[in-house]
Amino acid sequence: MNNFILKILIFIFIVNLNYAQDNKIPERIIITLTETPTNSMAVNWRTVEEIMKPEVQVAEPTAWTEFESNTKSFNVLSKKLLTDKKVEVNEYSARMIDLKPNTLYAYRVGGDSVWSEWNQFRTAEDTIAPFKFVYFGDPQNDLKQHCSRVFRGF
């Protein structure tokens, strides 16, 4: 009987651990231009559960995963907010600074061992040159189903 109770307790612990990690997965990651897009970019995201040590990691990408050992971390501001559906979430924002002009960067957001996928951006050139970007009105719902092809096309 004691063995059965121990198995139940272990199961409950694992389920709770997975639930907590799932609620720390970064959502609604938005990268934003700054006043100096040649050497900085901004990013914000949110989670349901609070991340105790939120972080943004940035590196120049390589052909494989070697870039992960050369990441720079940036300070993150965090605050709690209430959504229109009265759900409390945690919002994070950071400014990635001291970047090189016209350089491709990989970045991810998260912390507490829970991270987003690696995404990429390119800083602007340091001379006057055309700059391409895509603007979407407000695609908040059903992103995977309806907007993912458009997002990945750019």
XYZ file of N, CA and C in Angstrom:
462
model
N 0.822 -1.200 0.000
C 0.000 0.000 0.000
C 0.862 1.259 0.000
N 1.937 1.276 0.782
C 2.814 2.448 0.820
C 3.443 2.726 -0.535
N 3.766 1.669 -1.271
C 4.337 1.813 -2.599
C 3.344 2.498 -3.542
N 2.082 2.139 -3.422
C 1.038 2.739 -4.237
C 0.910 4.238 -3.941
N 0.919 4.614 -2.696
C 0.814 6.030 -2.298
C 2.024 6.803 -2.810
N 3.192 6.225 -2.723
C 4.402 6.870 -3.225
C 4.302 7.110 -4.730
N 3.800 6.147 -5.468
C 3.635 6.299 -6.919
C 2.640 7.416 -7.233
N 1.567 7.496 -6.484
C 0.577 8.558 -6.678
C 1.213 9.928 -6.421
N 1.976 10.042 -5.346
C 2.628 11.320 -5.018
C 3.637 11.719 -6.097
N 4.387 10.766 -6.606
C 5.336 11.061 -7.685
C 4.590 11.522 -8.926
N 3.497 10.860 -9.253
C 2.688 11.257 -10.407
C 2.165 12.686 -10.249
N 1.643 13.012 -9.090
C 1.126 14.372 -8.834
C 2.242 15.400 -8.961
N 3.429 15.074 -8.447
C 4.571 15.985 -8.548
C 4.934 16.235 -10.008
N 5.003 15.189 -10.820
C 5.366 15.325 -12.228
C 4.315 16.137 -12.980
N 3.047 15.871 -12.739
C 1.979 16.630 -13.396
C 2.073 18.108 -13.024
N 2.281 18.411 -11.743
C 2.398 19.807 -11.313
C 3.628 20.481 -11.908
N 4.733 19.764 -12.002
C 5.949 20.317 -12.584
C 5.728 20.657 -14.050
N 5.100 19.757 -14.796
C 4.816 20.016 -16.204
C 3.850 21.176 -16.371
N 2.840 21.263 -15.503
C 1.882 22.369 -15.557
C 2.588 23.698 -15.337
N 3.461 23.760 -14.341
C 4.182 25.006 -14.045
C 5.089 25.386 -15.199
N 5.789 24.420 -15.784
C 6.662 24.734 -16.909
C 5.856 25.189 -18.114
N 4.742 24.531 -18.410
C 3.910 24.944 -19.535
C 3.422 26.378 -19.367
N 3.123 26.775 -18.156
C 2.633 28.132 -17.914
C 3.746 29.172 -17.899
N 4.999 28.732 -17.993
C 6.129 29.660 -18.099
C 6.610 29.796 -19.543
N 5.982 29.074 -20.463
C 6.374 29.156 -21.870
C 6.047 30.558 -22.383
N 7.041 31.246 -22.967
C 6.793 32.598 -23.485
C 5.735 32.603 -24.581
N 4.827 33.569 -24.469
C 3.750 33.753 -25.447
C 3.806 35.174 -25.980
N 3.211 35.366 -27.151
C 3.054 36.697 -27.741
C 4.379 37.459 -27.775
N 5.383 36.819 -28.315
C 6.705 37.438 -28.437
C 6.649 38.452 -29.574
N 6.994 39.686 -29.255
C 6.930 40.769 -30.245
C 8.267 41.498 -30.268
N 8.898 41.513 -31.426
C 10.134 42.278 -31.575
C 9.767 43.628 -32.167
N 10.432 44.681 -31.687
C 10.059 46.038 -32.045
C 11.290 46.854 -32.400
N 11.140 47.714 -33.398
C 12.215 48.645 -33.730
C 12.416 49.640 -32.593
N 13.629 50.104 -32.443
C 13.941 51.160 -31.482
C 14.281 52.432 -32.260
N 14.661 53.486 -31.535
C 15.074 54.734 -32.198
C 16.387 54.544 -32.947
N 17.144 53.513 -32.586
C 18.444 53.242 -33.205
C 18.496 51.792 -33.698
N 17.786 51.486 -34.779
C 17.723 50.095 -35.236
C 19.037 49.580 -35.824
N 20.034 50.441 -35.966
C 21.341 49.969 -36.428
C 22.068 49.195 -35.331
N 21.783 49.527 -34.063
C 22.521 48.863 -32.981
C 21.660 48.444 -31.798
N 20.337 48.437 -31.962
C 19.477 47.957 -30.873
C 18.119 47.516 -31.408
N 17.492 46.619 -30.670
C 16.126 46.177 -30.938
C 15.468 45.946 -29.581
N 14.152 45.928 -29.569
C 13.407 45.686 -28.329
C 12.534 44.446 -28.523
N 12.217 43.792 -27.410
C 11.364 42.608 -27.468
C 10.500 42.581 -26.209
N 9.281 42.104 -26.362
C 8.442 41.869 -25.189
C 7.664 40.573 -25.380
N 7.246 39.993 -24.254
C 6.493 38.748 -24.261
C 5.764 38.618 -22.941
N 4.995 37.552 -22.816
C 4.296 37.322 -21.548
C 4.233 35.846 -21.235
N 3.978 35.562 -19.956
C 3.770 34.195 -19.480
C 2.611 34.213 -18.489
N 2.031 33.053 -18.242
C 0.987 32.941 -17.232
C 1.644 32.909 -15.852
N 2.574 31.980 -15.663
C 3.318 31.891 -14.400
C 4.490 32.862 -14.451
N 4.861 33.403 -13.317
C 5.971 34.351 -13.265
C 7.310 33.641 -13.428
N 8.174 34.212 -14.257
C 9.549 33.734 -14.402
C 10.385 34.500 -13.393
N 11.108 33.796 -12.552
C 11.876 34.446 -11.485
C 13.131 35.130 -12.021
N 13.745 34.565 -13.040
C 14.953 35.146 -13.626
C 14.757 35.289 -15.138
N 13.910 36.238 -15.569
C 13.664 36.395 -17.006
C 14.928 36.883 -17.715
N 15.047 36.476 -18.966
C 16.270 36.774 -19.694
C 16.000 36.814 -21.195
N 16.791 37.607 -21.891
C 16.840 37.592 -23.345
C 18.265 37.200 -23.714
N 18.405 36.208 -24.570
C 19.720 35.804 -25.038
C 19.829 36.111 -26.526
N 20.988 36.669 -26.923
C 21.218 37.076 -28.309
C 22.600 36.610 -28.736
N 22.705 36.159 -29.980
C 24.003 35.760 -30.532
C 23.943 35.842 -32.051
N 25.102 35.974 -32.665
C 25.158 35.867 -34.119
C 25.038 34.388 -34.462
N 24.080 34.028 -35.309
C 23.841 32.602 -35.579
C 24.979 31.967 -36.375
N 25.111 30.672 -36.216
C 26.052 29.858 -36.975
C 25.250 28.820 -37.744
N 25.942 28.039 -38.555
C 25.242 27.034 -39.352
C 24.569 25.977 -38.492
N 25.107 25.723 -37.293
C 24.515 24.727 -36.426
C 24.216 25.377 -35.083
N 24.517 24.770 -33.962
C 24.138 25.309 -32.655
C 25.302 25.909 -31.866
N 26.463 26.067 -32.495
C 27.627 26.598 -31.780
C 27.369 27.985 -31.204
N 26.503 28.759 -31.848
C 26.241 30.127 -31.398
C 25.706 30.189 -29.971
N 25.090 29.106 -29.501
C 24.508 29.107 -28.165
C 25.549 29.322 -27.067
N 26.805 29.023 -27.348
C 27.848 29.233 -26.338
C 28.392 30.665 -26.361
N 27.904 31.489 -27.289
C 28.369 32.880 -27.410
C 27.242 33.891 -27.216
N 26.270 33.572 -26.399
C 25.129 34.474 -26.236
C 25.448 35.623 -25.281
N 24.813 36.754 -25.558
C 24.814 37.889 -24.634
C 23.439 37.926 -23.985
N 23.390 38.257 -22.717
C 22.113 38.375 -22.013
C 21.811 39.837 -21.737
N 20.536 40.167 -21.686
C 20.107 41.541 -21.448
C 19.128 41.603 -20.287
N 19.145 42.739 -19.597
C 18.221 42.960 -18.483
C 16.786 42.963 -18.978
N 15.911 42.474 -18.147
C 14.497 42.373 -18.487
C 13.678 43.081 -17.421
N 12.730 43.903 -17.854
C 11.757 44.515 -16.949
C 10.522 43.629 -16.944
N 9.913 43.471 -15.782
C 8.705 42.644 -15.719
C 7.645 43.328 -14.885
N 6.399 43.027 -15.230
C 5.269 43.542 -14.462
C 4.083 42.609 -14.652
N 3.202 42.633 -13.691
C 1.966 41.861 -13.771
C 0.894 42.748 -14.408
N 0.041 42.138 -15.198
C -1.088 42.894 -15.745
C -2.296 42.001 -15.852
N -3.437 42.620 -15.931
C -4.712 41.919 -15.998
C -5.240 42.031 -17.422
N -5.541 40.891 -18.047
C -6.061 40.919 -19.415
C -7.522 41.354 -19.409
N -8.057 41.573 -20.594
C -9.467 41.950 -20.695
C -10.396 40.842 -20.214
N -9.878 39.614 -20.114
C -10.659 38.490 -19.604
C -10.402 38.252 -18.122
N -9.787 39.249 -17.472
C -9.529 39.219 -16.024
C -8.560 38.098 -15.615
N -7.633 37.776 -16.499
C -6.604 36.796 -16.208
C -5.301 37.550 -15.934
N -4.667 37.248 -14.806
C -3.403 37.901 -14.492
C -2.274 37.197 -15.242
N -1.464 37.988 -15.960
C -0.312 37.464 -16.685
C 0.912 38.293 -16.307
N 2.059 37.802 -16.707
C 3.326 38.480 -16.444
C 3.888 38.958 -17.771
N 4.177 40.245 -17.857
C 4.706 40.827 -19.082
C 6.174 41.188 -18.874
N 6.982 40.915 -19.898
C 8.416 41.163 -19.832
C 8.821 41.997 -21.037
N 9.795 42.870 -20.843
C 10.324 43.645 -21.962
C 11.816 43.864 -21.768
N 12.514 43.942 -22.886
C 13.963 44.139 -22.838
C 14.401 44.891 -24.085
N 15.513 45.569 -23.932
C 16.135 46.274 -25.049
C 17.497 45.617 -25.283
N 17.699 45.132 -26.490
C 18.967 44.505 -26.865
C 19.848 45.604 -27.457
N 20.931 45.919 -26.796
C 21.758 47.066 -27.179
C 23.177 46.629 -27.565
N 23.940 47.602 -28.045
C 25.337 47.372 -28.445
C 25.456 46.285 -29.509
N 24.521 46.277 -30.452
C 24.553 45.331 -31.558
C 25.304 45.946 -32.736
N 25.706 45.124 -33.692
C 26.418 45.603 -34.877
C 25.412 45.921 -35.984
N 25.683 46.971 -36.778
C 24.792 47.291 -37.900
C 24.761 46.171 -38.944
N 23.634 46.055 -39.607
C 23.442 45.126 -40.721
C 23.944 43.717 -40.388
N 23.552 43.233 -39.233
C 24.011 41.928 -38.755
C 22.813 41.067 -38.373
N 22.879 39.815 -38.766
C 21.835 38.859 -38.405
C 22.075 38.371 -36.981
N 21.016 38.345 -36.176
C 21.095 37.868 -34.796
C 20.008 36.827 -34.548
N 20.349 35.841 -33.725
C 19.368 34.889 -33.209
C 19.072 35.315 -31.772
N 17.818 35.180 -31.365
C 17.455 35.543 -29.993
C 16.371 34.605 -29.476
N 16.347 34.486 -28.161
C 15.262 33.758 -27.514
C 14.972 34.442 -26.182
N 13.766 34.225 -25.684
C 13.334 34.829 -24.426
C 12.856 33.732 -23.495
N 12.911 34.004 -22.209
C 12.421 33.043 -21.231
C 13.180 33.150 -19.934
N 13.494 31.999 -19.357
C 14.191 31.926 -18.085
C 13.667 30.765 -17.273
N 14.303 30.526 -16.131
C 13.914 29.403 -15.270
C 13.873 28.092 -16.056
N 14.797 27.912 -16.990
C 14.928 26.704 -17.818
C 13.790 26.497 -18.807
N 12.979 27.524 -19.053
C 11.903 27.443 -20.036
C 12.128 28.566 -21.052
N 12.300 28.195 -22.318
C 12.678 29.159 -23.344
C 11.748 29.102 -24.550
N 11.716 30.211 -25.278
C 11.047 30.231 -26.578
C 11.952 29.539 -27.586
N 11.447 29.346 -28.776
C 12.314 28.883 -29.853
C 13.254 30.029 -30.227
N 14.333 29.717 -30.916
C 15.238 30.757 -31.406
C 14.582 31.439 -32.589
N 14.554 32.770 -32.568
C 14.052 33.584 -33.665
C 15.208 34.411 -34.192
N 15.013 35.114 -35.294
C 16.091 35.913 -35.869
C 15.605 37.302 -36.268
N 16.530 38.242 -36.281
C 16.296 39.585 -36.827
C 17.612 40.091 -37.374
N 17.519 41.101 -38.212
C 18.709 41.760 -38.747
C 18.632 43.233 -38.383
N 19.725 43.762 -37.867
C 19.781 45.184 -37.554
C 19.866 45.974 -38.861
N 19.508 47.245 -38.798
C 19.530 48.113 -39.974
C 20.964 48.467 -40.348
N 21.140 48.855 -41.595
C 22.451 49.318 -42.035
C 22.757 50.661 -41.380
N 24.042 51.007 -41.306
C 24.400 52.289 -40.685
C 24.484 53.420 -41.703
N 24.044 53.158 -42.933
C 23.921 54.193 -43.960
C 22.459 54.243 -44.392
N 22.105 55.285 -45.078
C 20.728 55.381 -45.570
C 20.531 54.324 -46.646
N 19.590 53.438 -46.411
C 19.326 52.330 -47.330
C 17.889 51.885 -47.139
N 17.325 51.223 -48.144
C 15.957 50.702 -47.977
C 15.902 49.729 -46.800
N 14.772 49.725 -46.126
C 14.574 48.865 -44.968
C 13.240 48.175 -45.126
N 13.230 46.853 -45.107
C 11.999 46.087 -45.285
C 11.468 45.623 -43.941
N 10.152 45.689 -43.782
C 9.508 45.117 -42.615
C 8.059 44.829 -42.966
N 7.439 43.992 -42.177
C 6.041 43.626 -42.373
C 5.262 44.130 -41.179
N 4.108 44.723 -41.427
C 3.250 45.192 -40.344
C 1.930 44.434 -40.433
N 1.525 43.828 -39.326
C 0.228 43.175 -39.235
C -0.625 43.943 -38.260
N -1.900 44.115 -38.578
C -2.803 44.860 -37.705
C -2.834 44.338 -36.286
N -3.469 43.215 -36.039
C -3.573 42.694 -34.685
C -3.974 41.219 -34.718
N -3.139 40.357 -35.300
C -3.521 38.937 -35.385
C -3.250 38.213 -34.076
N -4.210 38.228 -33.149
C -3.972 37.647 -31.836
C -4.442 36.210 -31.698
N -5.441 35.821 -32.428
C -6.021 34.498 -32.223
C -5.750 33.581 -33.408
N -5.677 32.293 -33.133
C -5.493 31.264 -34.158
C -4.246 31.513 -35.010
N -3.167 31.938 -34.366
C -1.947 32.264 -35.103
C -1.380 31.062 -35.847
N -1.319 29.917 -35.195
C -0.762 28.745 -35.857
C -1.596 28.356 -37.068
N -2.887 28.431 -36.919
C -3.772 27.970 -37.981
C -3.813 28.930 -39.160
N -3.859 30.247 -38.913
C -4.121 31.181 -40.005
C -2.952 32.062 -40.413
N -2.078 32.419 -39.511
C -1.045 33.410 -39.830
C 0.363 32.841 -39.944
N 0.604 31.630 -39.526
C 1.973 31.119 -39.469
C 2.658 31.116 -40.833
N 1.939 30.802 -41.895
C 2.547 30.784 -43.238
C 3.004 32.185 -43.628
N 2.193 33.165 -43.307
C 2.556 34.545 -43.638
C 3.785 34.969 -42.831
N 3.790 34.665 -41.534
C 4.930 35.027 -40.684
C 6.219 34.399 -41.189
N 6.173 33.138 -41.544
C 7.380 32.429 -41.957
C 7.820 32.817 -43.365
N 6.966 33.457 -44.120
C 7.304 33.863 -45.475
C 8.204 35.070 -45.536
N 8.450 35.714 -44.411
C 9.264 36.927 -44.433
C 10.539 36.761 -43.685
